[in-house]
Coordinates of C-alpha atoms and ligand atoms in Angstrom, one line a residue:
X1 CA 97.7 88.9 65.6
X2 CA 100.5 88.9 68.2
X3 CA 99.2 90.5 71.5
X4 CA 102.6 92.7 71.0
X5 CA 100.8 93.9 68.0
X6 CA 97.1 94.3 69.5
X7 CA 99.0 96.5 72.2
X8 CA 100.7 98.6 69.7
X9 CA 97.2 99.3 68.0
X10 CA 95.5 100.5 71.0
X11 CA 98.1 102.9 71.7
X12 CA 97.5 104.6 68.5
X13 CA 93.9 104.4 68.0
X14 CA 93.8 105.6 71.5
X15 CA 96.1 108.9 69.9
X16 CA 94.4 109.0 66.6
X17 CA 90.4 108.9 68.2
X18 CA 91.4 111.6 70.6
X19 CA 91.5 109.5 73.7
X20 CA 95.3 109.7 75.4
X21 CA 98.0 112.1 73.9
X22 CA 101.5 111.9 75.3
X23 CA 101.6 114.8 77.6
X24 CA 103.6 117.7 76.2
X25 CA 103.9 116.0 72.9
X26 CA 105.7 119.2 71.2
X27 CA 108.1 119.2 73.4
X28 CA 108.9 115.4 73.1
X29 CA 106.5 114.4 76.0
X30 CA 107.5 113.5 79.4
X31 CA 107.9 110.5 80.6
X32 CA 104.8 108.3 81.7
X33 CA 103.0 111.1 82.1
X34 CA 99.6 111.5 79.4
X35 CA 96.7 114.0 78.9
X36 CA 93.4 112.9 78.5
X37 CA 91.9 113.5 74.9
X38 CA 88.3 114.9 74.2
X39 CA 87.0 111.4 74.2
X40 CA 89.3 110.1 77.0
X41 CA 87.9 112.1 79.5
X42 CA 84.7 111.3 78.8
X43 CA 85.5 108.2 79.1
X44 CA 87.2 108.2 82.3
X45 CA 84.2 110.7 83.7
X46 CA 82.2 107.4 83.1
X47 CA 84.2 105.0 84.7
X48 CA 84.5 107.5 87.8
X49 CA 80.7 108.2 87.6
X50 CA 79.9 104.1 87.8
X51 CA 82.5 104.1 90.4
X52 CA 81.3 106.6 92.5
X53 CA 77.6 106.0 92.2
X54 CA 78.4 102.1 93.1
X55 CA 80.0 103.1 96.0
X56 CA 78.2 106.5 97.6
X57 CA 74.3 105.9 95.7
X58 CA 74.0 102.4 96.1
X59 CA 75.5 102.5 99.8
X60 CA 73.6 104.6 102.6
X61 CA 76.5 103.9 104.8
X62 CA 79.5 104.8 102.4
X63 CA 79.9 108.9 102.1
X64 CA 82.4 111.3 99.6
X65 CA 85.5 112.7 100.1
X66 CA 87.6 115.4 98.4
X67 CA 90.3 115.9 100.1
X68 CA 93.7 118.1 99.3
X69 CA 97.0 116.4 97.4
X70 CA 99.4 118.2 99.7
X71 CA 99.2 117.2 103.3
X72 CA 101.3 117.9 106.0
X73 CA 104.9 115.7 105.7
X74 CA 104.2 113.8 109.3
X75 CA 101.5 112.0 107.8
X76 CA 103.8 110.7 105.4
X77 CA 106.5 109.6 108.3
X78 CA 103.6 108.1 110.0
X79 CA 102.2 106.4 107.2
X80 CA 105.5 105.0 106.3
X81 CA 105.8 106.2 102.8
X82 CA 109.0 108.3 104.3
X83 CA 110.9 105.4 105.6
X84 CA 109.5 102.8 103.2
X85 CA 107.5 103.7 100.3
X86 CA 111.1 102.7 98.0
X87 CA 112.1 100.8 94.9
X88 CA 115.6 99.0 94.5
X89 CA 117.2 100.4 91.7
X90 CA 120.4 99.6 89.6
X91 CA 122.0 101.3 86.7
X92 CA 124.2 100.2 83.8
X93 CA 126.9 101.7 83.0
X94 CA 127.4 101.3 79.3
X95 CA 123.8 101.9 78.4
X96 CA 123.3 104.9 81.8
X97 CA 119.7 103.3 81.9
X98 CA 118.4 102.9 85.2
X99 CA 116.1 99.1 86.3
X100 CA 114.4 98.0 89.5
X101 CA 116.2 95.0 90.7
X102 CA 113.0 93.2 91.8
X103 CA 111.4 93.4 88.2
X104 CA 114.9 92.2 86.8
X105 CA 114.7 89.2 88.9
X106 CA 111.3 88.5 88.8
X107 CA 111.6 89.0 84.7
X108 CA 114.4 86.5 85.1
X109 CA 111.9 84.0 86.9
X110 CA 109.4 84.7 84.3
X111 CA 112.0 83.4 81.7
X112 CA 112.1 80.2 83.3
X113 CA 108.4 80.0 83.5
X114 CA 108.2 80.5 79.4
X115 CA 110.5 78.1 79.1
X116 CA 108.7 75.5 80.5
X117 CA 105.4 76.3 78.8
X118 CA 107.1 75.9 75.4
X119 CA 108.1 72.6 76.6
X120 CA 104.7 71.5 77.5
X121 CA 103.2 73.5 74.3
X122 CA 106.0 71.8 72.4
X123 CA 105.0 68.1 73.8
X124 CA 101.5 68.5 73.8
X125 CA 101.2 69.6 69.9
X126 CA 103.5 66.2 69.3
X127 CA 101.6 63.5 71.2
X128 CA 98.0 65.2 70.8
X129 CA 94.5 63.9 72.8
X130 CA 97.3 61.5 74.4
X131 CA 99.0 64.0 76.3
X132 CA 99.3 64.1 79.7
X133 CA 100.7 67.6 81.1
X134 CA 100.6 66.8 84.7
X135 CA 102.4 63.8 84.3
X136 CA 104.9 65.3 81.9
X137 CA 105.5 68.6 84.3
X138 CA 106.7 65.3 87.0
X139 CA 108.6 63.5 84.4
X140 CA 110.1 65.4 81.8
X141 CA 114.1 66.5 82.6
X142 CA 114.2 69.5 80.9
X143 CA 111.1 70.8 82.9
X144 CA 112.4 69.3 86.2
X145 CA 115.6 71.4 85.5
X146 CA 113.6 74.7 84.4
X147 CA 111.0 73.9 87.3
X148 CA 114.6 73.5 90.0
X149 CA 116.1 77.2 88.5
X150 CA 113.0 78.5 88.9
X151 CA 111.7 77.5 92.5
X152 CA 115.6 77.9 93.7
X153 CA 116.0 81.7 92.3
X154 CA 112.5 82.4 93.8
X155 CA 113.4 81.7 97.1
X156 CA 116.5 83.7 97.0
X157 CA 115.2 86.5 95.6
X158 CA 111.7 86.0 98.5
X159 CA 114.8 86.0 101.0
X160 CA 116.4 89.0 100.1
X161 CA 113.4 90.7 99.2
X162 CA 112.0 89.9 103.1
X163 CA 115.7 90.5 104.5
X164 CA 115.0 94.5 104.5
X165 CA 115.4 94.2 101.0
X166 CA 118.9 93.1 101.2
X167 CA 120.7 95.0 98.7
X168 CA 123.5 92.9 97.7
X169 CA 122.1 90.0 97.9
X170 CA 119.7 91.7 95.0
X171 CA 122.7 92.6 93.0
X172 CA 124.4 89.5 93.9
X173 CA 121.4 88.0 91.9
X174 CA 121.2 89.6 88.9
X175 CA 125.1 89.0 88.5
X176 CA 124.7 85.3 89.2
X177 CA 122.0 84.7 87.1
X178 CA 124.0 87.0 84.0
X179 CA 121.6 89.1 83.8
X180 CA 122.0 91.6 81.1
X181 CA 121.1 95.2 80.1
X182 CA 118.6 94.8 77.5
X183 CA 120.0 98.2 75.8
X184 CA 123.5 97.3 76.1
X185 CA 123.8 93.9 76.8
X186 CA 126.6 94.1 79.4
X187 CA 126.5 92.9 82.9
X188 CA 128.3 95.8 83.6
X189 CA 125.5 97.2 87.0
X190 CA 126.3 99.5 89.6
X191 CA 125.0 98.2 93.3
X192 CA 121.6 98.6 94.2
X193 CA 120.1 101.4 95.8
X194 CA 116.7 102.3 97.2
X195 CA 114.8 104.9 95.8
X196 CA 112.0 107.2 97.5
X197 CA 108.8 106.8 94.9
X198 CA 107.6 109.9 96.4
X199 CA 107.4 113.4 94.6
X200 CA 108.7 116.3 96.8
X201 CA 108.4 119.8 96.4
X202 CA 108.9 122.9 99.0
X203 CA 105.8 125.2 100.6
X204 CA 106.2 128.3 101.9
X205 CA 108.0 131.2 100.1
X206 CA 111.4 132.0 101.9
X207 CA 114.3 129.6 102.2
X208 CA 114.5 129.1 106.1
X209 CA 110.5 129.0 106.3
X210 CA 109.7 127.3 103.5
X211 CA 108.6 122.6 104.5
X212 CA 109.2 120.4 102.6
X213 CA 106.1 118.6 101.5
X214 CA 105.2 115.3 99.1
X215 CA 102.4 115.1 96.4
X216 CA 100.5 112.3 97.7
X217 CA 101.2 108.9 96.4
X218 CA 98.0 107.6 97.4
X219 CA 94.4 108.8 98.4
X220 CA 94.0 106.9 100.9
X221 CA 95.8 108.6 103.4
X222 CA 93.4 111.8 103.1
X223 CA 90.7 109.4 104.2
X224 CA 92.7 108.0 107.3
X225 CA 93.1 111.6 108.7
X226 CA 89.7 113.1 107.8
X227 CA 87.7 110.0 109.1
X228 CA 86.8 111.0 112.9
X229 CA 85.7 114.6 111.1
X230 CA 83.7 112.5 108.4
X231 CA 82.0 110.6 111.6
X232 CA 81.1 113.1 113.8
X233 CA 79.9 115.8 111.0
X234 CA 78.0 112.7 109.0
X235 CA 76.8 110.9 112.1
X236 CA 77.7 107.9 111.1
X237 CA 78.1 104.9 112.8
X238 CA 80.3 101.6 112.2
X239 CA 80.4 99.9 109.7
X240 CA 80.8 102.8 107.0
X241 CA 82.9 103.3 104.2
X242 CA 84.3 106.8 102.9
X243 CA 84.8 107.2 99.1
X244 CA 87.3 109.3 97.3
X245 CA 88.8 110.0 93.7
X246 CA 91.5 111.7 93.1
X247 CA 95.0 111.8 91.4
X248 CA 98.0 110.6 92.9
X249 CA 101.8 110.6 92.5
X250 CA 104.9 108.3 92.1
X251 CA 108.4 108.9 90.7
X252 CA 108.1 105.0 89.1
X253 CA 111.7 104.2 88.1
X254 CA 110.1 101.6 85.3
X255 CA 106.9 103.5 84.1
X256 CA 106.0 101.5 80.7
X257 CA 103.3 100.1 79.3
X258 CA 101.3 103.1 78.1
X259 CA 98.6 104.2 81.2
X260 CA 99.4 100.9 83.2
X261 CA 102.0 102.7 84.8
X262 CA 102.2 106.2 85.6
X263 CA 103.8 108.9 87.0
X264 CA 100.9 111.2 88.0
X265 CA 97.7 109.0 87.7
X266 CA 94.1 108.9 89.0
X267 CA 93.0 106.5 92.0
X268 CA 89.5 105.4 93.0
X269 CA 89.8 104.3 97.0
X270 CA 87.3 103.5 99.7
X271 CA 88.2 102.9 103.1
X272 CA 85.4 101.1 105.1
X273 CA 85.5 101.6 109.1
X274 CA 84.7 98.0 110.4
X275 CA 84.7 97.1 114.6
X276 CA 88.0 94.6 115.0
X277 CA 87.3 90.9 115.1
X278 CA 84.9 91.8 112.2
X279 CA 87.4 92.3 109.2
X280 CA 87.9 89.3 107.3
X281 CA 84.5 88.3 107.1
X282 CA 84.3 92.3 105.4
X283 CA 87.4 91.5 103.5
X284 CA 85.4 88.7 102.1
X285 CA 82.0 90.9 101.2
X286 CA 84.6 93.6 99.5
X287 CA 86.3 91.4 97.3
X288 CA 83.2 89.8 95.8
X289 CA 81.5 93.3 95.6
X290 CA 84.1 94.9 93.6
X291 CA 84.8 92.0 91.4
X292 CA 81.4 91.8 90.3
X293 CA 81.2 95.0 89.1
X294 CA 83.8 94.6 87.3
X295 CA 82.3 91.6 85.8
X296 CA 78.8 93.6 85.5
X297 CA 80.5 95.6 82.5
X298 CA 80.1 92.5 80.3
X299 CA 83.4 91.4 79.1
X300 CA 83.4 88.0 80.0
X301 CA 84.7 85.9 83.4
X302 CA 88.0 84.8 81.7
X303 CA 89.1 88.3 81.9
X304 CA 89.2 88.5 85.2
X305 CA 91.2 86.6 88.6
X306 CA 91.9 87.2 92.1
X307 CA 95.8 87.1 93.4
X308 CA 95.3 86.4 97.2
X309 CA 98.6 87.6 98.3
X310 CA 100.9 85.1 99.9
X311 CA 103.1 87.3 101.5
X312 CA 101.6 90.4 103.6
X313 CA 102.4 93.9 103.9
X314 CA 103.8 94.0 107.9
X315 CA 99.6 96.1 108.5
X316 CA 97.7 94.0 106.5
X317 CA 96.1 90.5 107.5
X318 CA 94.6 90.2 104.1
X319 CA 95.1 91.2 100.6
X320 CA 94.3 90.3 97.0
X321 CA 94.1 91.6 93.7
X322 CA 91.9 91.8 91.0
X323 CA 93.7 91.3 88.1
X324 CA 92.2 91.6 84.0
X325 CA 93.3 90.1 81.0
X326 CA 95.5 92.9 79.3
X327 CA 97.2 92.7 76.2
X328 CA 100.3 91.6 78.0
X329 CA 98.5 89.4 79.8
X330 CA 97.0 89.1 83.4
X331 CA 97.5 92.7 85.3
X332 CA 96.9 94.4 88.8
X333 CA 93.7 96.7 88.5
X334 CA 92.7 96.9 91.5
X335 CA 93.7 95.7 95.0
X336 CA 92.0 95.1 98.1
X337 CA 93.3 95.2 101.5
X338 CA 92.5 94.8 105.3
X339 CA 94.9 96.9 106.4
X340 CA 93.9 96.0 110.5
X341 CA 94.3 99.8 112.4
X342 CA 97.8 100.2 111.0
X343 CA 97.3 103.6 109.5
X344 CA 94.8 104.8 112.2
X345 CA 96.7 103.9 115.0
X346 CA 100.0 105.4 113.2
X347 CA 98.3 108.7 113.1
X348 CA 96.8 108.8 116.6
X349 CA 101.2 108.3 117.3
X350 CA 102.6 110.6 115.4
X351 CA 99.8 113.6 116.0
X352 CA 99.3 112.8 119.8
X353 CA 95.6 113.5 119.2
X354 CA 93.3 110.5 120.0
X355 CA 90.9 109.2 116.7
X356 CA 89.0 106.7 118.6
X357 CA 85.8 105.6 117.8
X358 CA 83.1 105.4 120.5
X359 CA 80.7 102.3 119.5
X360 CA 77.3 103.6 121.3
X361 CA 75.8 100.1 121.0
X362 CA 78.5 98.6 123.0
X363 CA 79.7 101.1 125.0
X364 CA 83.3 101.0 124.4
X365 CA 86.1 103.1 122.5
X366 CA 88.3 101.8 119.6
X367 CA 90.3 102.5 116.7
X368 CA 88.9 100.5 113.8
X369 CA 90.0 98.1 111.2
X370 CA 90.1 99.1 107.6
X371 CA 89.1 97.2 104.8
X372 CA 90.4 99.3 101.8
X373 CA 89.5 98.8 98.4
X374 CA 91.8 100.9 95.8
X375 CA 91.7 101.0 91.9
X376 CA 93.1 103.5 89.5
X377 CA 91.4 104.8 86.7
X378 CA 93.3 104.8 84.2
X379 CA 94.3 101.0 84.8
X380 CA 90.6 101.0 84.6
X381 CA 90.5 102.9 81.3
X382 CA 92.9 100.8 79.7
X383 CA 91.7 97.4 80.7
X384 CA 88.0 98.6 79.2
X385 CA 89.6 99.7 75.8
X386 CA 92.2 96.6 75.4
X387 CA 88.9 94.7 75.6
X388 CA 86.5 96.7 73.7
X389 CA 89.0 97.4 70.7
X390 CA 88.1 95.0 67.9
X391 CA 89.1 95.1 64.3
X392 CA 86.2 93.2 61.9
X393 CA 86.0 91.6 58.7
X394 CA 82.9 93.1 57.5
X395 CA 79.8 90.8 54.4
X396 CA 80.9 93.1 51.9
X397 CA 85.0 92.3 51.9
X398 CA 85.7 95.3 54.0
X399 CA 87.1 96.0 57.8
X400 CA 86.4 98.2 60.6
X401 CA 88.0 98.9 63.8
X402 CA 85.1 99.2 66.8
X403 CA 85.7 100.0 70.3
X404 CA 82.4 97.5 71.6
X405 CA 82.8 99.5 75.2
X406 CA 79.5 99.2 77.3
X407 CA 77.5 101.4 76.1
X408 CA 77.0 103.4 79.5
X409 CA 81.1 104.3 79.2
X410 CA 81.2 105.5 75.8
X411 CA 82.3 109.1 75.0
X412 CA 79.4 109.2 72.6
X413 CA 75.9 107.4 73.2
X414 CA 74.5 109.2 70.0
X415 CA 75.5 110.4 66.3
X416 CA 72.9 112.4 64.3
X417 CA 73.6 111.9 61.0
X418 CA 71.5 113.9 58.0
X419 CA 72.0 111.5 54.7
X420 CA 72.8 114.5 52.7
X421 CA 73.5 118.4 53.5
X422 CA 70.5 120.1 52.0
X423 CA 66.6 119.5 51.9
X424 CA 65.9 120.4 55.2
X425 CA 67.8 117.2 56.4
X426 CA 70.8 119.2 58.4
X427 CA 68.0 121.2 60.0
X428 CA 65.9 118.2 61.5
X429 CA 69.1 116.3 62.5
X430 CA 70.4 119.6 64.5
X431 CA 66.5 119.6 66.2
X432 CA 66.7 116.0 67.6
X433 CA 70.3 117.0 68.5
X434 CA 68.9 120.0 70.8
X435 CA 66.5 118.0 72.2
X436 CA 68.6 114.9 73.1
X437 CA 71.5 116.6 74.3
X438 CA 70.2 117.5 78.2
X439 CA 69.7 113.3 78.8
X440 CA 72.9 112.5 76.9
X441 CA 76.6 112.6 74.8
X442 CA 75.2 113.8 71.6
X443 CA 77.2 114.4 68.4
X444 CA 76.1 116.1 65.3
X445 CA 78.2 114.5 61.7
X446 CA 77.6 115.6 58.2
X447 CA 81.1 115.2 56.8
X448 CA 81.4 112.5 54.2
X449 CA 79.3 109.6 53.1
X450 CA 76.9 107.7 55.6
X451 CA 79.5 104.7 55.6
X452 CA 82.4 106.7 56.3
X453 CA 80.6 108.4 59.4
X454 CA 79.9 104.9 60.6
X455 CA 83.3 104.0 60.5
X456 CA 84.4 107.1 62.7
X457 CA 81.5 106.6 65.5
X458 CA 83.0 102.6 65.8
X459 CA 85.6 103.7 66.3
X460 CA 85.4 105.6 69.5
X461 CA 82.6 103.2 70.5
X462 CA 79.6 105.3 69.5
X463 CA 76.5 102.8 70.6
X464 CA 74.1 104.3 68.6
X465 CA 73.8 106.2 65.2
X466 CA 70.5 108.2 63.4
X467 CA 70.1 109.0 59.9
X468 CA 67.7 111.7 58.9
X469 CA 66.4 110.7 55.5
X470 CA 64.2 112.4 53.3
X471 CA 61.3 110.2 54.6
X472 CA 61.9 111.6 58.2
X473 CA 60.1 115.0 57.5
X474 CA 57.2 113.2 55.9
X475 CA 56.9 110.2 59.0
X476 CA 59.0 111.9 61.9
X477 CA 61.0 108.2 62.3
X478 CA 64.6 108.0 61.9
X479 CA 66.9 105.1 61.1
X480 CA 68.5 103.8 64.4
X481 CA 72.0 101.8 64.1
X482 CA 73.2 99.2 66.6
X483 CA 77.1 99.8 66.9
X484 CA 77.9 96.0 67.6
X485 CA 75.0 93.9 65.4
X486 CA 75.1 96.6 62.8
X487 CA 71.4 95.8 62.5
X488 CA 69.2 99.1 61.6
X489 CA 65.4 99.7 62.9
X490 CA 63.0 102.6 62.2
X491 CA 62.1 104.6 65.0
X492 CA 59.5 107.4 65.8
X493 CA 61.6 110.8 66.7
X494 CA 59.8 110.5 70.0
X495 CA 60.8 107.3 70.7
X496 CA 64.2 107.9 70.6
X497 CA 65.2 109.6 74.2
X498 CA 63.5 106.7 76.0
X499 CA 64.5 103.7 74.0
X500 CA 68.4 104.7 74.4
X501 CA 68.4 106.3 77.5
X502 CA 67.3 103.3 79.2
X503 CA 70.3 101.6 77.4
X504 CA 73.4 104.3 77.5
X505 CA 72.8 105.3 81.2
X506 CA 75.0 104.5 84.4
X507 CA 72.1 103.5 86.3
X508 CA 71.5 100.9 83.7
X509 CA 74.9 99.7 84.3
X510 CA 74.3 100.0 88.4
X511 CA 71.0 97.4 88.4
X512 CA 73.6 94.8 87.0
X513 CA 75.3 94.8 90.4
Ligands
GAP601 N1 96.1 102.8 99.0 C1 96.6 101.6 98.5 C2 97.3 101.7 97.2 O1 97.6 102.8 96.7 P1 98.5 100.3 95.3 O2 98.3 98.8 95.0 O3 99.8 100.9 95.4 O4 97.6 100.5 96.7 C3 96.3 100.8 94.0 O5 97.6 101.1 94.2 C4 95.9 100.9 92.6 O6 96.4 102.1 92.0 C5 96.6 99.8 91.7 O7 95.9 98.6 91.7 C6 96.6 100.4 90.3 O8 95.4 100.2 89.7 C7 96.8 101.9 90.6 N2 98.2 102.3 90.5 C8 99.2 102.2 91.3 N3 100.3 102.7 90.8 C9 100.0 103.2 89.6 C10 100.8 103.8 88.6 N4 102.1 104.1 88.7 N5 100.2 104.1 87.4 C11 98.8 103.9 87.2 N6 98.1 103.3 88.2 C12 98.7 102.9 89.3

């Protein structure tokens, strides 16, 4: 099936299984903006639950944060997000719909890129175990002329892009390259503007009185001005780290692709508080921390890879990305950054107060370097459910759709499922139910036949299923079903808290790490 296809699927298995619902779907929703379903945000409380516990339990020098969404407007001028925090857009006049520049280009480049892979998939299918790719990526002349477009409209668009950006050299671009609206198809664009990302609103109840102040765009910068308070109250003493999750804000002039991008979305950010001089070898530590437990979740390396950034934000004397294998291929999650004492130092400027750290083992003041590690949850929810959602041919001739999500992340760990609706059955099924439900996710089903109930816990990833049979009042064992072998074992009733809480827990996901 075409990944086009396996994308589509999610989206509305993800709407039919109660997970993501447009937001204000009777009123035709609003754009890139979604509300999380009954089983969504159980899901997403499990992804910030093995998040946080990672970070603050497993850590004693890494602490929690919660701090507010609207902050006062210098921190944003001293951040940079006033000044810089902008997209190039362009519009087109016969269709009125509006692009980024950059991804038009950089869509354009990616064009190029296709076209020589069909080359190479092309010659590679003709000449077989003889092929030799690098040899015909040197030779070939319709790849050399591809590989010349390419590496020529790269460089001019990395030039313009580092020239400010320089607007109409952007435009200039698109026009040489004839570029077209997608909707329209004309080349008929406006010039290119830049475009604040950041939501505004006004505070304060009169006119004259009333500030103008920004929903936050990122965390991060809540961590930035709370961290001297954080030290002193919490005693702690560098290296430490300071956790928060929250939700965050951009006006994204391209928001597509479901919950990869967002107009209000979730972030997951730690900034960790490292002496200077020590920040790269930190950098180093953070990046194979966080991309193994990413990798403790079980989906397989090949879904993930790094992107060391070539070029650096003006702050930052490291970056990379942890990117996972979506649907649409290989995607940002989750970056990491040493962002030196850029933001610190910014905010010591612009509030005249001094944020200084005083090292007590050397005896000297400083502001520290920041490694930052930043990942948004609902990236995070969709890379886990583009790779758990599975469609099977089952012995018997029939399908199923299963969600295999690790089993500490699903909605549900447990279905209790009486075989039939009288004889007692209901009554036992509703005990174990009561008894189960203070460890973990328990739901009680006795709509339909046993096979149809099966179907509906696979498909929002249930790990586990009981049937209460008649034999269960006689021997007080139940029939346990494995979501992903569909193999079934007889347990003791008593059994059954132990045996799957050790399984379905977040601490059995945190001892992977
Ligand atoms: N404080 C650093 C920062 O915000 P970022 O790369 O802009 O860095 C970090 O964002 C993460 O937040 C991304 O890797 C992505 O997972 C998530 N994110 C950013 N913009 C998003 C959007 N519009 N919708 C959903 N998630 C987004």
């Amino acid at each position: 099936m075409a990944q086009e296809d396996v994308f589509k699927k999610i989206v509305s298995h993800c709407k039919e299984y109660g997970f993501v619902f447009p937001s204000s779907e009777i009123y035709d929703g609003l754009g890139a903006v979604y509300d999380y379903g009954q089983n969504g945000v159980e899901l997403k409380n499990n992804i910030k639950q093995y998040w946080w516990q990672s970070m603050v339990l497993l850590h004693d020098n890494i602490v929690g944060l919660d701090s507010a969404i609207f902050m006062h407007p210098t921190i944003w001028k001293a951040s940079g997000h006033v000044d810089a925090f902008n997209d190039p857009l362009i519009d087109n006049r016969d269709s009125k719909k509006r692009y980024r520049a950059d991804v038009l280009i950089e869509e354009q480049i990616a064009k190029y890129e296709d076209k020589i892979a069909k080359e190479v998939a092309k010659a590679a299918k003709k000449y077989g175990e003889a092929f030799n790719e690098e040899e015909f990526r040197r030779t070939n002349g319709r790849v050399l002329e591809h590989q010349s477009k390419r590496d020529a409209l790269h460089q001019r668009y990395s030039d313009a892009m580092n020239a400010g950006p320089d607007l109409n050299e952007l435009r200039q671009i698109i026009l040489d390259e004839e570029i077209v609206c997608p909707i329209s198809g004309t080349k008929n664009w406006t010039e290119v503007r830049q475009f604040n990302l950041m939501f505004s609103t006004e505070m304060g109840s009169t006119a004259d009185g009333s500030m103008k102040v920004y929903l936050r765009p990122e965390t991060a910068q809540g961590i930035f001005v709370n961290y001297l308070n954080v030290q002193k109250t919490g005693r702690m003493k560098i290296p430490f780290g300071i956790a928060q999750i929250g939700k965050a804000f951009r006006n994204e002039i391209v928001a597509r692709q479901f919950i990869f991008r967002m107009r209000e979305f979730e972030q997951m950010e730690m900034q960790f508080f490292v002496k200077p001089g020590t920040e790269l070898e930190w950098f180093k530590q953070w990046k194979e921390t966080r991309l193994k437990w990413h990798k403790a979740l079980g989906f397989g390396d090949d879904h993930y890879r790094y992107h060391d950034h070539e070029k650096l934000a003006h702050y930052a004397n490291a970056a990379t990305d942890i990117e996972f294998l979506m649907p649409f291929g290989f995607k940002e999650v989750e970056g990491i950054h040493s962002r030196t004492n850029f933001d610190l130092s910014q905010h010591e400027k612009f509030s005249g107060k001094s944020i200084k750290y005083f090292d007590p083992e050397s005896n000297e003041s400083y502001t520290p370097f920041v490694i930052e590690t930043s990942i948004g949850v609902d990236r995070m929810f969709l890379s886990i459910l583009s790779a758990s959602y599975q469609e099977e041919k089952l012995e018997n001739g029939e399908s199923r759709v299963v969600l295999k999500l690790p089993a500490a992340l699903a909605p549900v760990k447990l279905a209790v499922l009486p075989l039939v609706k009288k004889d007692g059955l209901p009554e036992k099924a509703r005990e174990i139910v009561d008894a189960l439900k203070f460890h973990f996710n328990c739901r009680y089903d006795e709509k339909d036949s046993i096979g149809k109930r099966y179907r509906r816990q696979d498909a929002i990833g249930t790990p586990y299923c009981v049937t209460v049979d008649h034999e269960t009042l006689n021997d007080g064992c139940v029939t346990l079903r494995n979501r992903d072998t569909m193999t079934q074992e007889r347990v003791a009733i008593s059994d059954l808290c132990s045996l799957i809480e050790e399984r379905v827990s977040i601490p059995s996901l945190l001892k992977r790490l």
